[in-house]
Coordinates of C-alpha atoms and ligand atoms in Angstrom, one line a residue:
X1 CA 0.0 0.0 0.0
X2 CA 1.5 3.7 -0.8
X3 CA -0.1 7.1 0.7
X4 CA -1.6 9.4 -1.8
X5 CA 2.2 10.6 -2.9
X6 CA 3.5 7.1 -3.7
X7 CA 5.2 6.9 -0.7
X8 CA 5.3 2.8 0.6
X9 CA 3.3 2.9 3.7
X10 CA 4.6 1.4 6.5
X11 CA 2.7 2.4 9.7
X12 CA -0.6 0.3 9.8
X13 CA -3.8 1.9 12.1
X14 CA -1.2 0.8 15.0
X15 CA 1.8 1.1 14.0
X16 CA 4.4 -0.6 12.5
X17 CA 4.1 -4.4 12.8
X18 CA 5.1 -7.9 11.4
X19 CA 6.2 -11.3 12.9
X20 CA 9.5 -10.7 14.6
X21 CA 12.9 -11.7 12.4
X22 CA 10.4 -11.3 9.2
X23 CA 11.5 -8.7 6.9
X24 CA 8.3 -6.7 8.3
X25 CA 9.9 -6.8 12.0
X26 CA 13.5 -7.4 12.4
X27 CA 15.9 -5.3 13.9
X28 CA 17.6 -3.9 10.7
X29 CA 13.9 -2.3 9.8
X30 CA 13.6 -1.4 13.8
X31 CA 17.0 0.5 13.1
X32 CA 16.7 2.2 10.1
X33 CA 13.3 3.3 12.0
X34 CA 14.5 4.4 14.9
X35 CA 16.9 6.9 12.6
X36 CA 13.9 8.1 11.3
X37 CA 11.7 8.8 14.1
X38 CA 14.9 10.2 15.4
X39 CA 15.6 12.5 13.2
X40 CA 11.6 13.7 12.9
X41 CA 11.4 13.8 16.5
X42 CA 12.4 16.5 18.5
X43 CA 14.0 16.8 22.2
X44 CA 14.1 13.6 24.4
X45 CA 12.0 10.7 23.8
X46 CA 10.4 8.5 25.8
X47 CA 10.3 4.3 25.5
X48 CA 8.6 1.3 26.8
X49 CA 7.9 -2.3 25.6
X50 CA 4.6 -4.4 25.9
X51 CA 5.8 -8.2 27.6
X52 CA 7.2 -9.8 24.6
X53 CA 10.1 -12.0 24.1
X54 CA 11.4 -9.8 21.4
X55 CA 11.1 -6.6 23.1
X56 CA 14.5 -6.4 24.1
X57 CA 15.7 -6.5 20.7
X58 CA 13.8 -4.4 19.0
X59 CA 14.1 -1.9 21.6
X60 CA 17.3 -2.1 21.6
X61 CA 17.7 -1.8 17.5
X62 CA 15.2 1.6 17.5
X63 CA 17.3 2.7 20.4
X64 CA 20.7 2.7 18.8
X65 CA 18.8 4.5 15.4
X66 CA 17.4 7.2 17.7
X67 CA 20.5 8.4 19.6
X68 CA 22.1 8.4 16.1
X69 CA 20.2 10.9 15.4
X70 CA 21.1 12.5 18.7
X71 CA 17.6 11.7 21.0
X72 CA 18.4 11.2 24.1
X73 CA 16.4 8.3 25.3
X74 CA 14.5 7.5 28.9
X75 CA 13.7 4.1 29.3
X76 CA 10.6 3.0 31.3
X77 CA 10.6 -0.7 30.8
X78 CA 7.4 -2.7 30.5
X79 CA 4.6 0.0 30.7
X80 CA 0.9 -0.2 29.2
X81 CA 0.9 2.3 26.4
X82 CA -1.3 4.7 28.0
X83 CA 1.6 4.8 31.2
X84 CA 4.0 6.1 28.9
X85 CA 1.6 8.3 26.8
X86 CA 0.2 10.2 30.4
X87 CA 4.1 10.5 30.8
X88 CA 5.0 11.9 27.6
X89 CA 2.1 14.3 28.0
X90 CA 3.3 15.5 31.5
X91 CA 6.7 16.2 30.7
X92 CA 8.9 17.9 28.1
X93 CA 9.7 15.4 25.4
X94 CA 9.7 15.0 21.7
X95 CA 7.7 12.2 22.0
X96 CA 7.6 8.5 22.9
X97 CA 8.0 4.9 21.2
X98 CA 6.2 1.6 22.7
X99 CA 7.3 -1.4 21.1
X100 CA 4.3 -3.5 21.3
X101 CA 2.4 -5.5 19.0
X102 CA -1.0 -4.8 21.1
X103 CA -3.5 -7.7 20.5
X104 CA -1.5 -9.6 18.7
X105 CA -0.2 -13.4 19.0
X106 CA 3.2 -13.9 20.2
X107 CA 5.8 -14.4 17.1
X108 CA 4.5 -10.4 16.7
X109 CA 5.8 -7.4 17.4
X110 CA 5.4 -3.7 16.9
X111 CA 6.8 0.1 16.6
X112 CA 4.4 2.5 17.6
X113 CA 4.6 6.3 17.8
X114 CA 3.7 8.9 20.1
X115 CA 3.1 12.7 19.7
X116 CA 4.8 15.2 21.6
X117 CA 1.6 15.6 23.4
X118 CA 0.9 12.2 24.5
X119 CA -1.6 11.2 21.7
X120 CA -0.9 8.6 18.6
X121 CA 1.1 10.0 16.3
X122 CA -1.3 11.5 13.2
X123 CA -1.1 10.3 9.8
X124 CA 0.6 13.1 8.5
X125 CA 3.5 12.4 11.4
X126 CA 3.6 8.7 10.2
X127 CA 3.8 9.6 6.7
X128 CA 6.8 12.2 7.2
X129 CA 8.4 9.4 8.6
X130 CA 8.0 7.1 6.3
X131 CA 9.5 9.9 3.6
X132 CA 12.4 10.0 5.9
X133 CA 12.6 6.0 6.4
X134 CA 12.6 5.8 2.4
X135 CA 14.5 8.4 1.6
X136 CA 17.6 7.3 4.0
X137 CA 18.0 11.3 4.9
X138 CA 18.4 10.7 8.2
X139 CA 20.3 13.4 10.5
X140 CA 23.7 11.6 11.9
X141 CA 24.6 13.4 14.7
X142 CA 28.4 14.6 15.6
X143 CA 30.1 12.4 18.2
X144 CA 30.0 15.0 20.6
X145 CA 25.9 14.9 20.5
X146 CA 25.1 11.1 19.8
X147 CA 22.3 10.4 22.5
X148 CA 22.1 9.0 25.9
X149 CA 19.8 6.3 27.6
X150 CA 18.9 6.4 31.3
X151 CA 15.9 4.6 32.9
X152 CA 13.3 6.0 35.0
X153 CA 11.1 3.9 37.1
X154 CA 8.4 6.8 37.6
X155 CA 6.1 5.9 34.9
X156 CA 3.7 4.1 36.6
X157 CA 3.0 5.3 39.8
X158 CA 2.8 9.1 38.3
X159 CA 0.0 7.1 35.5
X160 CA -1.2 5.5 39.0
X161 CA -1.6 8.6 40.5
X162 CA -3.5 10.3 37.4
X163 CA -6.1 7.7 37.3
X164 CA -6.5 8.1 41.1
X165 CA -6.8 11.7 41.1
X166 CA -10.1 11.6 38.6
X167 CA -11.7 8.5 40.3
X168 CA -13.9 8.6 43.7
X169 CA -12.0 6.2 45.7
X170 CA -13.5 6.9 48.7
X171 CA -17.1 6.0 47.3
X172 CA -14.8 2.8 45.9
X173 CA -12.8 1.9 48.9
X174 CA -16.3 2.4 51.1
X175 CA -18.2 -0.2 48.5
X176 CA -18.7 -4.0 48.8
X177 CA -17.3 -5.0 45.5
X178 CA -14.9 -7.6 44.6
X179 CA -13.1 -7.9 41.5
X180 CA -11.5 -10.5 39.1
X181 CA -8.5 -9.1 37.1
X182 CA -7.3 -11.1 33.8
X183 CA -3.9 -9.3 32.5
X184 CA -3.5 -11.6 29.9
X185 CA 0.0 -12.2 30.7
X186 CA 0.7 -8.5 29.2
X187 CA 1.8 -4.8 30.6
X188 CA -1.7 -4.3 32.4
X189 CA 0.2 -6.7 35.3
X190 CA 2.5 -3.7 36.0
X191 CA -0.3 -1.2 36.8
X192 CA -3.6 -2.9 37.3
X193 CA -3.3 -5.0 40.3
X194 CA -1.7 -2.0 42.1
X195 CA -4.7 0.3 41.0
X196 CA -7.0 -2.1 42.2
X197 CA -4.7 -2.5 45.8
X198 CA -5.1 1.9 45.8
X199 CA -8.8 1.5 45.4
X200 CA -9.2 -0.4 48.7
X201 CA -11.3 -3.5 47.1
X202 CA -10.5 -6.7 47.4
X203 CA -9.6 -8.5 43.8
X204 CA -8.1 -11.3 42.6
X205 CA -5.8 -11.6 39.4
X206 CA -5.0 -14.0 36.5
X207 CA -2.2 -14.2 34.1
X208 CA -0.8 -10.9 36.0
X209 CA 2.8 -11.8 35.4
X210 CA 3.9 -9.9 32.3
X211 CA 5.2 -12.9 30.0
X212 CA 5.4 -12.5 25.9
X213 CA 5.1 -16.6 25.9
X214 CA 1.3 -15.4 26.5
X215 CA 0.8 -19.0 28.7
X216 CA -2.3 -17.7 29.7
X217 CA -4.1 -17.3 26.4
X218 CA -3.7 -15.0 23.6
X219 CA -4.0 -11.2 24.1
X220 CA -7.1 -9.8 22.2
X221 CA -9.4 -9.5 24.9
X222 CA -12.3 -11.7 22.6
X223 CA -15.3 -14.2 24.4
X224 CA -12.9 -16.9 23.6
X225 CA -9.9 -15.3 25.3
X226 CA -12.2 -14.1 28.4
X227 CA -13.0 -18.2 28.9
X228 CA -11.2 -18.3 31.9
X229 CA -12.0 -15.0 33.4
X230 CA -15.3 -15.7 33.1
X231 CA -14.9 -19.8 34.5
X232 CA -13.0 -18.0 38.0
X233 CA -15.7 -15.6 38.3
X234 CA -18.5 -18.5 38.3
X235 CA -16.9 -19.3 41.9
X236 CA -19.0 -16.5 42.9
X237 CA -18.2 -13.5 45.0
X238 CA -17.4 -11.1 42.0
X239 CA -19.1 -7.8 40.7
X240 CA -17.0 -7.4 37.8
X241 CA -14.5 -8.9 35.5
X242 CA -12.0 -6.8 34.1
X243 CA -10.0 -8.2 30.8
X244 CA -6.9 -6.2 29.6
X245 CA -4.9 -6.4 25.4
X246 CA -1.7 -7.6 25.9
X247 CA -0.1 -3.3 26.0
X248 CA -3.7 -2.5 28.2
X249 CA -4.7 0.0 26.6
X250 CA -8.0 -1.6 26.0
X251 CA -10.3 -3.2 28.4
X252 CA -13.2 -5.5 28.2
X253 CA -15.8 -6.6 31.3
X254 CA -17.6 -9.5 32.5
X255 CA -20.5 -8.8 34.9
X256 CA -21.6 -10.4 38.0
X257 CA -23.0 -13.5 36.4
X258 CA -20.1 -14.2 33.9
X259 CA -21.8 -12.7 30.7
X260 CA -19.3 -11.5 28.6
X261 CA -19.9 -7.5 27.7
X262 CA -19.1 -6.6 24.3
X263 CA -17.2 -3.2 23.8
X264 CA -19.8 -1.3 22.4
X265 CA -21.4 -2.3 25.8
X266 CA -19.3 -0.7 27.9
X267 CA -18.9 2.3 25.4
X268 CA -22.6 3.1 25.5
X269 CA -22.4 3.0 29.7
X270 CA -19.2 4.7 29.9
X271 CA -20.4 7.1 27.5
X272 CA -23.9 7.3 29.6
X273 CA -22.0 8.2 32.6
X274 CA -19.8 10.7 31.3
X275 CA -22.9 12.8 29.9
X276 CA -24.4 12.6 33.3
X277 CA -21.8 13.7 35.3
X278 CA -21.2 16.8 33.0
X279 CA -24.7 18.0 32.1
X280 CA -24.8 16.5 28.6
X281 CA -21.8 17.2 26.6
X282 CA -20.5 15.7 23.1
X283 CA -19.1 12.1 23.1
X284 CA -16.9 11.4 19.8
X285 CA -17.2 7.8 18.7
X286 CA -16.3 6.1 14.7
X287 CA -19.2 5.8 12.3
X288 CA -19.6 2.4 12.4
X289 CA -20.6 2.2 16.5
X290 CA -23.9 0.8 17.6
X291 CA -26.9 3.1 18.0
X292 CA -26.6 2.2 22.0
X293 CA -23.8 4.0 22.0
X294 CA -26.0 7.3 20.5
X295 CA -29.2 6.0 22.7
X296 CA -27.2 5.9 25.6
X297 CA -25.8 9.5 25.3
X298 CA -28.9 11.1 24.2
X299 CA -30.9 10.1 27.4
X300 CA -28.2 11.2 29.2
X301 CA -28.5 14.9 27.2
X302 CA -25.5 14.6 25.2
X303 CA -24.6 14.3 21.9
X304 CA -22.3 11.8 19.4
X305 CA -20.0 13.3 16.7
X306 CA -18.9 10.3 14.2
X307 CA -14.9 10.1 12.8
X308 CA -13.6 7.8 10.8
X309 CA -12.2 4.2 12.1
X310 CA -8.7 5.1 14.0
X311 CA -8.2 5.9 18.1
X312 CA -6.0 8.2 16.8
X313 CA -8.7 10.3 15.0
X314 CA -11.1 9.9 18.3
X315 CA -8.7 11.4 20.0
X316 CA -7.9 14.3 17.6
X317 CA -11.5 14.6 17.3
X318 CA -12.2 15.0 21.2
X319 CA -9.6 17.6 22.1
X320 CA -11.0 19.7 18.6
X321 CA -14.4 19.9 20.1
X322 CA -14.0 19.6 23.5
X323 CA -15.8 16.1 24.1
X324 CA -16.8 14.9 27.7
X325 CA -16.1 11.6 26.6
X326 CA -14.8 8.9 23.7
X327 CA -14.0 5.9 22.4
X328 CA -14.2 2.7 19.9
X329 CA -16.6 -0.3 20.0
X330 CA -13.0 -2.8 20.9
X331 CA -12.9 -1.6 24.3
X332 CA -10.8 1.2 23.8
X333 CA -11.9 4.0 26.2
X334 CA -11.0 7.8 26.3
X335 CA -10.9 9.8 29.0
X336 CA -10.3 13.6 28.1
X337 CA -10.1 14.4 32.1
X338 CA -7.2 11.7 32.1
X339 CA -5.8 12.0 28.4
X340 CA -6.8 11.8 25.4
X341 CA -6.0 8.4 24.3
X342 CA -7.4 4.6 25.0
X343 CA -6.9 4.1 28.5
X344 CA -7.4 0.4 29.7
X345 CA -6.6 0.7 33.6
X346 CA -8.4 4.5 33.5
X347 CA -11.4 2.5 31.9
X348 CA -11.3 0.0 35.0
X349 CA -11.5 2.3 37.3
X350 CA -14.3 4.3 35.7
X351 CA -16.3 1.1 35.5
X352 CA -15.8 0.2 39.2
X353 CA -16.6 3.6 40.1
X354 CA -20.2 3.2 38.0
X355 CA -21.0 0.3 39.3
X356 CA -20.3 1.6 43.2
X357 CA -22.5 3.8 42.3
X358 CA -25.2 2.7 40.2
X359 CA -25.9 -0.5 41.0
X360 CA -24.7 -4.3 39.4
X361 CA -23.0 -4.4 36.1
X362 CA -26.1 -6.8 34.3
X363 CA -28.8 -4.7 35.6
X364 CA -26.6 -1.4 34.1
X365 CA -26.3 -3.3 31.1
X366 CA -29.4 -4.0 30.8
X367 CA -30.7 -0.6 30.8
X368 CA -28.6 0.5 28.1
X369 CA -30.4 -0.5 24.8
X370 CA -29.2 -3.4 22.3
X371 CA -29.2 -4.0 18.7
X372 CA -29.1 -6.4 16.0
X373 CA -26.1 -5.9 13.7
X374 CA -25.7 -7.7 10.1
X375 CA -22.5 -7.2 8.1
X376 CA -22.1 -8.6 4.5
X377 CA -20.1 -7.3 1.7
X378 CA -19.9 -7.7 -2.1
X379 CA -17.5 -7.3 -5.1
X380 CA -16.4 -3.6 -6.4
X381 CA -13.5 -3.1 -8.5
X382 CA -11.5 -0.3 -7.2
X383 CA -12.7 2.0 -10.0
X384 CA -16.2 2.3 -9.5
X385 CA -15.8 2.6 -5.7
X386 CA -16.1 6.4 -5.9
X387 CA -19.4 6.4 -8.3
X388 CA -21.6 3.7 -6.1
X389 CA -20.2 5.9 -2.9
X390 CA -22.0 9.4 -4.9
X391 CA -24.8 7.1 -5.9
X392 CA -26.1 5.9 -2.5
X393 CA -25.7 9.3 -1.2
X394 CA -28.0 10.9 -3.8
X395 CA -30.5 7.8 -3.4
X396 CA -30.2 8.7 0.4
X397 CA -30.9 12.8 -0.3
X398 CA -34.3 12.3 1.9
X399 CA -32.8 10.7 4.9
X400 CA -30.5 11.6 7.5
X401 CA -26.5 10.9 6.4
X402 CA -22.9 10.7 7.4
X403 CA -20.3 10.8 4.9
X404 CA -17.7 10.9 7.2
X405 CA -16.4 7.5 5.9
X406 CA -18.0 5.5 3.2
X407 CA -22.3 6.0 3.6
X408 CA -24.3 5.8 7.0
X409 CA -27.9 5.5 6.2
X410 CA -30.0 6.6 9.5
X411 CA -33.7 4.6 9.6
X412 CA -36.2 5.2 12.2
X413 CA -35.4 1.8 13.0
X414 CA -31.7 1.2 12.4
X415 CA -28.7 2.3 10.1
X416 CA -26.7 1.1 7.1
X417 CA -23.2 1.7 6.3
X418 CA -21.7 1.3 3.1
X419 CA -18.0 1.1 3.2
X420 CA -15.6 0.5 0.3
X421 CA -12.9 -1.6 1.6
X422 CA -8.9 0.3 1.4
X423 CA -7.1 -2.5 0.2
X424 CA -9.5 -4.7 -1.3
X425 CA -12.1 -4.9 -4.3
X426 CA -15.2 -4.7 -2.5
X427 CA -17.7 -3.2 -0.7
X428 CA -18.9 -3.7 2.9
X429 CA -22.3 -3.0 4.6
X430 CA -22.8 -3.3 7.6
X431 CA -26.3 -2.5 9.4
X432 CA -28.2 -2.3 13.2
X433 CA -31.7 -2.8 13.7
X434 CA -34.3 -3.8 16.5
X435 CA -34.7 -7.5 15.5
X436 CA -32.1 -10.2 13.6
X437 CA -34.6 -9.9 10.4
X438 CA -34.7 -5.9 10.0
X439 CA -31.0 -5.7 10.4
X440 CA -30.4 -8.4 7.2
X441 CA -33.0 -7.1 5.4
X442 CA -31.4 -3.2 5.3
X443 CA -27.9 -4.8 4.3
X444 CA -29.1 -7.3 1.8
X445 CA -31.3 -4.3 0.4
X446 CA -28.2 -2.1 -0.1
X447 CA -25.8 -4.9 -0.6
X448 CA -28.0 -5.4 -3.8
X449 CA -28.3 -1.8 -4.3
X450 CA -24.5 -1.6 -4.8
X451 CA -24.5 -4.4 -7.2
X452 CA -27.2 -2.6 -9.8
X453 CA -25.1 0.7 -9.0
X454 CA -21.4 -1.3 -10.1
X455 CA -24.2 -3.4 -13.1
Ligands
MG1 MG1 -3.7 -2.5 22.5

């Protein structure tokens, strides 16, 4: 895949990432790399791993590129993203680098970049690094200025610290609730457990040691994944079940009686919450999140303002318009009070503070409405992709839509979005109704729809 100016891209929507020792992930790529981000960034820099095996060498490669090009370097160690990102954002760096590969299995591993504000780096960051990656012109410092690396061991209890100072402990701390804690064998073990020991409630943890072999199970925080969470928790005695991604910067729950909460779920309560607390407000989600999440905020007197897919465009989104609240249907949470990215152990404690406040997890859930998605897609050769896009929107001049990224269709009853895939030839709809049969209907109506349009 090239950006629009040819350039070969090589940031994905989370960075760089490819099974280690591959030509997509070895260390000559991490170094060549690290001289770019270290000749793009500016002033110290910031870096942490995920739990991996192959952190260490990576980290090390992207290092020795950066303090080529004369960063000074602070090493944190095995953080969750969001520790170093709340760091980056309190200090006075250039920016920060995680390696992690997030979600994914094991043989993975990633590069991710950080703004000098503590957000994802933008597109237009990644691309100018990608020119620079390309294009070899790195800036080789003197001898005199080749950078340094020192650790620092501060990361986490300042992130600590910043979650605590936004979160009603004492109503926690004063509650009955008991918690179950699945790390996943990832960062979340650093912070999480201690959190939870600052809150003053009792909890129990699986898979907390950080271990890249991922012995536990794999890191995506999926139903199948959340088996075992869910298979401690039916020994009784807990209100909630908290599930972190292997870097924690996502989070996933399990109520009191082991049902698995998808993350539009929590989204749409979070989201609920957030409007309350502030008097309504605007919550910035992506166009493709459920109507609960819209539902949710509206009986709460807020608002939803829909981006394109990407945390990192949330984020951008939130700070632009001042949002109470944001976030993305995987369980990736934002709290602008906190920071404005995904913020796994911030989302933990926001939940526990809900529910000491508002009751049990199921019956919260339960209150927050639900909908029947469908997805399908169909053939579209790359050509046409721009004339069925026009086409639906004309067809659709009578109702209410977002073009924000492909067509949303808004029903009294549910939505449709057409989408043409980025790097394939076809289209997808996806749509949300009331009932199973409403929601197929609507996407086999337009899936056919796109089909007369292509003819
Ligand atoms: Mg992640």
């Amino acid at each position: 895949m090239t950006s629009e100016d040819g350039v070969p891209r090589l940031f994905g929507t989370n960075g760089v990432r490819g099974v280690v020792n591959s030509e997509e992930m070895d260390c000559m790529l991490a170094l060549r790399l690290g001289m770019a981000i270290g000749t793009f960034m500016k002033g110290a820099v910031l870096m942490g791993t995920d739990a991996r095996t192959s952190n260490e060498m990576i980290k090390s490669a992207c290092s020795a590129g950066m303090m080529a090009a004369g960063r000074d370097l602070v090493d944190l160690g095995v953080v969750p993203t969001p520790a170093l990102q709340y760091s980056v954002k309190g200090g006075n760096f250039g920016g920060g680098v995680v390696i992690t590969a997030s979600h994914n299995p094991p043989e993975f591993n990633g590069i991710k970049c950080i703004d000098a504000d503590g957000t994802e780096m933008s597109r237009e960051g990644e691309e100018r690094i990608e020119r620079l990656f390309h294009s070899r012109d790195f800036a080789r410092t003197g001898w005199r200025d080749v950078g340094h690396r020192r650790c620092s061991d501060t990361a986490i209890p300042r992130y600590i610290d910043g979650i605590l100072s936004v979160t009603d402990v004492e109503r926690i701390s004063a509650s009955p609730l008991r918690v179950a804690l699945d790390c996943g064998n990832g960062a979340g073990g650093r912070v999480t457990p201690l959190l939870l020991e600052k809150l003053g409630i009792p909890y129990s943890t699986l898979n907390a040691d950080p271990n890249g072999a991922f012995p536990g199970h794999n890191s995506e925080p999926t139903p199948e994944n959340a088996k075992d969470l869910i298979e401690f928790m039916s020994q009784g005695g807990f209100d909630i079940g908290i599930l972190h991604d292997g870097d924690a910067d996502r989070t996933i729950f399990v109520d009191e009686k082991g049902s698995y909460l998808y993350g539009d779920r929590s989204l749409a309560i979070a989201a609920h919450f957030a409007c309350l607390k502030n008097g309504g407000g605007l919550v910035v989600t992506t166009v493709g999140s459920s109507r609960c999440v819209e539902d949710a905020v509206s009986s709460a007197g807020g608002e939803v303002m829909y981006t394109r897919v990407g945390s990192p465009i949330v984020a951008r989104a939130m700070m632009e318009n001042n949002a109470v609240f944001g976030g993305e249907e995987n369980g990736g949470l934002i709290f602008p009070e906190m920071q404005y990215c995904r913020d796994g152990a911030m989302a933990a404690a926001r939940m526990i503070e809900i529910v000491a406040a508002n009751g049990s997890l199921s019956e919260i859930n339960a209150r927050t409405p639900f909908y029947y998605q469908h997805k399908t897609k169909t053939a579209c050769p790359d050509d046409k992709k721009k004339i069925v896009l026009s086409r639906l929107q004309e067809d659709a001049a009578d109702d209410r839509v977002d073009t924000t990224d492909g067509v949303k269709v808004f029903f009294e009853d549910g939505w449709v979005l057409a989408r043409p895939s980025g790097t394939e030839p076809i289209f997808r709809i996806f749509s949300e109704a009331a009932s199973e049969e409403r929601a197929k209907e609507i996407a086999e109506h337009y899936r056919k729809k796109v089909v007369g349009i292509i003819g």
